[in-house]
mmCIF file of C-alpha atoms in Angstrom:
data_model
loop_
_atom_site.group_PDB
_atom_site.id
_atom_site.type_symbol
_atom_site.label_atom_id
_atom_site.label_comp_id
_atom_site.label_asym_id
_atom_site.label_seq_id
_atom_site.Cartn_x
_atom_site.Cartn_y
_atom_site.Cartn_z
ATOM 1 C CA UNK C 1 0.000 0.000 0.000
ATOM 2 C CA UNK C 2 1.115 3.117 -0.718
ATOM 3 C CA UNK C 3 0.060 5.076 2.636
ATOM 4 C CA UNK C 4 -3.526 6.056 1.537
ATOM 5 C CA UNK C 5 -6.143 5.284 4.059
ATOM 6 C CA UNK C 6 -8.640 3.179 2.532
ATOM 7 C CA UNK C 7 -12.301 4.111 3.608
ATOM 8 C CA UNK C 8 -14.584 1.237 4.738
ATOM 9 C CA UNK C 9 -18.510 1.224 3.805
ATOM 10 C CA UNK C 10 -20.842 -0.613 6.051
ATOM 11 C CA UNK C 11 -22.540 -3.352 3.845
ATOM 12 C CA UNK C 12 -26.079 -2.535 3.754
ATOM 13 C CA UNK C 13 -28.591 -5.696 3.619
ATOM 14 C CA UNK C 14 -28.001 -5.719 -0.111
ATOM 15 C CA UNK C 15 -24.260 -3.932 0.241
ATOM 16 C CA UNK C 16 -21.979 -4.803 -2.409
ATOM 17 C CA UNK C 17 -17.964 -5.624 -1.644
ATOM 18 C CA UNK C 18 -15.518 -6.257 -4.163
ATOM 19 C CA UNK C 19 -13.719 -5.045 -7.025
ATOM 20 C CA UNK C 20 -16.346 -2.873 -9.076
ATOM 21 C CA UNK C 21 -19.442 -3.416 -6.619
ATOM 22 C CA UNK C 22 -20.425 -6.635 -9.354
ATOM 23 C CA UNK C 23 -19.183 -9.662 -8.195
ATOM 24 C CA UNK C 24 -20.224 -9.936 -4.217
ATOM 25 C CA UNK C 25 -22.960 -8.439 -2.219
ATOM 26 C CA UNK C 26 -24.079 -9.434 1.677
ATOM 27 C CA UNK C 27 -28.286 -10.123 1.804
ATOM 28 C CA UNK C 28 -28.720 -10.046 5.388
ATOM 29 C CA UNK C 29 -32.086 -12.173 4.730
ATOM 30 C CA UNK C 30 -30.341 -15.052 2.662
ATOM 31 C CA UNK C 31 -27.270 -15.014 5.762
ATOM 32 C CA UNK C 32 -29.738 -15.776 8.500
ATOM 33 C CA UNK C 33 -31.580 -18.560 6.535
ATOM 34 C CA UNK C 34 -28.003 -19.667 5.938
ATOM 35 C CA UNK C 35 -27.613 -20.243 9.411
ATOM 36 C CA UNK C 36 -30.797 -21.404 10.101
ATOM 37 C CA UNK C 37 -30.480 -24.215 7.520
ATOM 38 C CA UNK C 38 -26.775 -24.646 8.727
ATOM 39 C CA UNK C 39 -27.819 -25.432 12.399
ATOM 40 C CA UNK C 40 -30.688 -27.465 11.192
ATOM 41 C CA UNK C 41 -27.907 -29.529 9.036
ATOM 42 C CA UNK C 42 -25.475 -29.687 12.221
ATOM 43 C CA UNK C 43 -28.576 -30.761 14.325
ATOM 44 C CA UNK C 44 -29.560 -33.955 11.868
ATOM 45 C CA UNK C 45 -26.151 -34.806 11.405
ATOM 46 C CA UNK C 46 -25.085 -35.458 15.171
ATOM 47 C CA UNK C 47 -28.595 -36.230 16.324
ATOM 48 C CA UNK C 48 -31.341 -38.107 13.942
ATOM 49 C CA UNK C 49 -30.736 -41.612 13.199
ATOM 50 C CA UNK C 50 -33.066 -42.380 10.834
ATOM 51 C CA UNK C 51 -33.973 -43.925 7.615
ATOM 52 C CA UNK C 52 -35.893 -40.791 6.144
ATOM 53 C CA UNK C 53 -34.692 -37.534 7.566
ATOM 54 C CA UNK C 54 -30.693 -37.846 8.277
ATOM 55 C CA UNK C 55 -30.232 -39.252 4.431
ATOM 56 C CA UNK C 56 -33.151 -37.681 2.150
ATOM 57 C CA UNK C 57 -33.857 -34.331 4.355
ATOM 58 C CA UNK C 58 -30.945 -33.698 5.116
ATOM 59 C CA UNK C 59 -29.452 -34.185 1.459
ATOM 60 C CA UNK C 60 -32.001 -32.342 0.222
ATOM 61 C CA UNK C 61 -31.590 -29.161 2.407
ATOM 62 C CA UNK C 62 -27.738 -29.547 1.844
ATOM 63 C CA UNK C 63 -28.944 -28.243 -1.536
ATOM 64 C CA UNK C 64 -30.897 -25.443 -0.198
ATOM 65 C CA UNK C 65 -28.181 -24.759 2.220
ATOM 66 C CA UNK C 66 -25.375 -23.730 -0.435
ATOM 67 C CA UNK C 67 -27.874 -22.069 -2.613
ATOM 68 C CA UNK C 68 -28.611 -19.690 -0.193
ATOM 69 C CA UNK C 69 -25.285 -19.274 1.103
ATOM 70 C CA UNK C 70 -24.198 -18.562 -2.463
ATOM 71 C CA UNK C 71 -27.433 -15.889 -2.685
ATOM 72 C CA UNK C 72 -25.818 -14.140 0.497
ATOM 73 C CA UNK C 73 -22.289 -13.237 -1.111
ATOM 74 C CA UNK C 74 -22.925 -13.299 -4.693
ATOM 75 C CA UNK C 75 -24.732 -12.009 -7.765
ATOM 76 C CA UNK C 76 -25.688 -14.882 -9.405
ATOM 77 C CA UNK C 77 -29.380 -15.083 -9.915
ATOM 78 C CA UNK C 78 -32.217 -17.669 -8.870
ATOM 79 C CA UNK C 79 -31.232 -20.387 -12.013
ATOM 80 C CA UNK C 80 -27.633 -20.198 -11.528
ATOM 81 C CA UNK C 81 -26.957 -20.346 -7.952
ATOM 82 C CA UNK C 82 -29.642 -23.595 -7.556
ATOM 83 C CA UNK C 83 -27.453 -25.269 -10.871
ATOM 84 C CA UNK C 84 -24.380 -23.946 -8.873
ATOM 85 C CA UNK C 85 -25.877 -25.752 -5.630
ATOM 86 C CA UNK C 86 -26.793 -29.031 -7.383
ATOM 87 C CA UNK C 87 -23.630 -29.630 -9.077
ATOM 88 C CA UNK C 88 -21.799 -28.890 -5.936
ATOM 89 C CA UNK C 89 -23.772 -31.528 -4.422
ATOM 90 C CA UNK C 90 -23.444 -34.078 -7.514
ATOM 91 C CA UNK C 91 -19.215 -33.578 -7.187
ATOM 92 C CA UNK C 92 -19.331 -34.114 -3.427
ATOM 93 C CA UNK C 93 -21.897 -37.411 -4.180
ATOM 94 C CA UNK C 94 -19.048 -38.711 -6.447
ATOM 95 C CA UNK C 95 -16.359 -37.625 -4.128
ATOM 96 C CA UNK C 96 -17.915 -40.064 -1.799
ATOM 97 C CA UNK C 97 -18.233 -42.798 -4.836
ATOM 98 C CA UNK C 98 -14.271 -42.281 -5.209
ATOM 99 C CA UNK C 99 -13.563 -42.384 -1.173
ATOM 100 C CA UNK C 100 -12.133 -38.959 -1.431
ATOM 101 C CA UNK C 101 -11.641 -38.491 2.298
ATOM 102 C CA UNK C 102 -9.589 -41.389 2.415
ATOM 103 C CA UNK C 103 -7.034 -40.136 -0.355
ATOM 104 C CA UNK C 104 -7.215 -36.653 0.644
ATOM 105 C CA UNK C 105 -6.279 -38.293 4.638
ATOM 106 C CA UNK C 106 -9.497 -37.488 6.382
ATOM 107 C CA UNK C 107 -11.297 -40.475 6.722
ATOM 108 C CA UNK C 108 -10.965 -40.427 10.251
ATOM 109 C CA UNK C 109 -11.900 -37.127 10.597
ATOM 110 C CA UNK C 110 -15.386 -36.577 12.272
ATOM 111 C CA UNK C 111 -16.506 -33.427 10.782
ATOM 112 C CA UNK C 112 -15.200 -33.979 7.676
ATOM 113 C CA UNK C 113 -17.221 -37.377 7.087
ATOM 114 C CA UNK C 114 -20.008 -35.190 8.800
ATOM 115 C CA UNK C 115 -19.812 -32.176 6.273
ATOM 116 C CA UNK C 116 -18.724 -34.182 2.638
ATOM 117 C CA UNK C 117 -20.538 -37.363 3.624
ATOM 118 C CA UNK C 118 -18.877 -40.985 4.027
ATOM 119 C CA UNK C 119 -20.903 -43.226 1.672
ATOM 120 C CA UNK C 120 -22.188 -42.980 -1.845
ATOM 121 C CA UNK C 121 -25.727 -43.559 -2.358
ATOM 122 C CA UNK C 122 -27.768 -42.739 -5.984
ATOM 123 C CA UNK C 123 -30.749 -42.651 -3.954
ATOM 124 C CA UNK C 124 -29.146 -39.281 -2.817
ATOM 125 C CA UNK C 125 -29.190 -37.529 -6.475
ATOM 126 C CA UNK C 126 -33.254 -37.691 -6.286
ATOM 127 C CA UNK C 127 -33.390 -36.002 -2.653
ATOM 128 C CA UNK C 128 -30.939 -33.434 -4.280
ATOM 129 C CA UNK C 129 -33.142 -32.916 -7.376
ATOM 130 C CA UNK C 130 -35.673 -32.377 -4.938
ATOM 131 C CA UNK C 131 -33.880 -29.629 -2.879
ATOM 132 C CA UNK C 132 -32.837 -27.882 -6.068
ATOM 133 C CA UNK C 133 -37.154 -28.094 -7.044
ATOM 134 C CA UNK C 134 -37.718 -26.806 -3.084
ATOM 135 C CA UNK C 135 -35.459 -23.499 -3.955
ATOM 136 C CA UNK C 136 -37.281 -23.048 -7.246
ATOM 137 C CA UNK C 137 -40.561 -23.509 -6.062
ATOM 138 C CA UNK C 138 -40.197 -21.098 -2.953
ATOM 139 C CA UNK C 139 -38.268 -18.162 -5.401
ATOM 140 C CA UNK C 140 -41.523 -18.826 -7.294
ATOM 141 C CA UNK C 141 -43.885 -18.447 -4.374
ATOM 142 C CA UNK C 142 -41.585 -15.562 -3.033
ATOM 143 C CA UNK C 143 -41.954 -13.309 -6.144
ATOM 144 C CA UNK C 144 -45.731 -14.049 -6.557
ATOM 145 C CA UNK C 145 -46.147 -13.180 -3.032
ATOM 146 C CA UNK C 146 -44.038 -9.490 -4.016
ATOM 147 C CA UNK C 147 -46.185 -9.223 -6.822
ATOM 148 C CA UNK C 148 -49.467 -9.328 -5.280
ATOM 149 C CA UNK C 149 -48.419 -7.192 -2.652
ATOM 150 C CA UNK C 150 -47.549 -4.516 -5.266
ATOM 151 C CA UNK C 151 -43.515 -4.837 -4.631
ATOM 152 C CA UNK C 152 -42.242 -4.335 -8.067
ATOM 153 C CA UNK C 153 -39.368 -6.952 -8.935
ATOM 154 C CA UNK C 154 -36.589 -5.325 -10.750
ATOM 155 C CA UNK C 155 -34.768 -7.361 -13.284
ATOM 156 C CA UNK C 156 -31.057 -6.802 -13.823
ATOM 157 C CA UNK C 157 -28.537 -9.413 -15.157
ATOM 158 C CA UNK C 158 -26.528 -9.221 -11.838
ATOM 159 C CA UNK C 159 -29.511 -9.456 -9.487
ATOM 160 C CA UNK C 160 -33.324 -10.433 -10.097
ATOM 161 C CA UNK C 161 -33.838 -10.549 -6.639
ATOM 162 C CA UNK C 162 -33.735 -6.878 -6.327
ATOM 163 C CA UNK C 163 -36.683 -4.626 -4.981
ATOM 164 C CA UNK C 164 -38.166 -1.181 -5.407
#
């Protein structure tokens, strides 16, 4: 640095950080469901021992968890950020198919097999379909809901989710 102070903006619930104000932006309203869905995750993973909710629900939210931790810090719009969320899922599914934890050295590590999974299941790819359909469904509902209450939905390339 070459001595200048840099001046720091507080990130407003749609604030924007990074290089040009396009690539990142903090949505207070996508963070706390975020953690919501996080603690809900933690809470099946080191408590439910099922056959229905600790596999299927809890694969299935895993979807709706990255998606909106994606729509907290970035740009990317409804479409792109639930394809971003499935795939992420789909690679960590196969990383399980190809025992990644054990070549990467944390098989034995608790949260790791907690967080990336330990066993590969196809089953899984329908209760991740169905996570990505959850997110599109309650986008849908969300924006109908806007509309009716006369909150006009602005579409931009960088942000559909925007309000005025």
């Amino acid at each position: 640095m070459s001595g200048q102070a840099v001046a720091s903006r507080p990130i407003a619930r749609h604030g924007t950080v990074g290089f040009g104000g396009n690539t990142m932006r903090f949505d207070t309203r996508y963070a706390a469901l975020t953690l919501a869905l996080l603690l809900t995750e933690i809470a099946i993973a080191l408590f439910v021992r099922d056959a229905i909710v600790r596999p299927y629900v809890g694969d299935a939210l895993a979807v709706v968890l990255v998606y909106a931790g994606l729509r907290t810090i970035t740009r990317l719009d409804v479409l792109p950020a639930v394809l971003l969320a499935l795939a992420t899922a789909i690679v960590i599914e196969f990383g399980q198919y190809f025992h990644l934890l054990d070549h990467i050295g944390l098989a034995g590590n608790r949260w790791a097999r907690i967080i990336l999974g330990s066993g590969f299941d196809r089953r899984d790819f329908v209760a991740y379909a169905a996570g990505a359909l959850i997110v599109l469904l309650a986008e849908r509902y969300r924006r109908a809901s806007r509309a009716a209450a006369g909150t006009r939905t602005v579409r931009s390339p960088n942000d559909s989710s925007s309000t005025i």
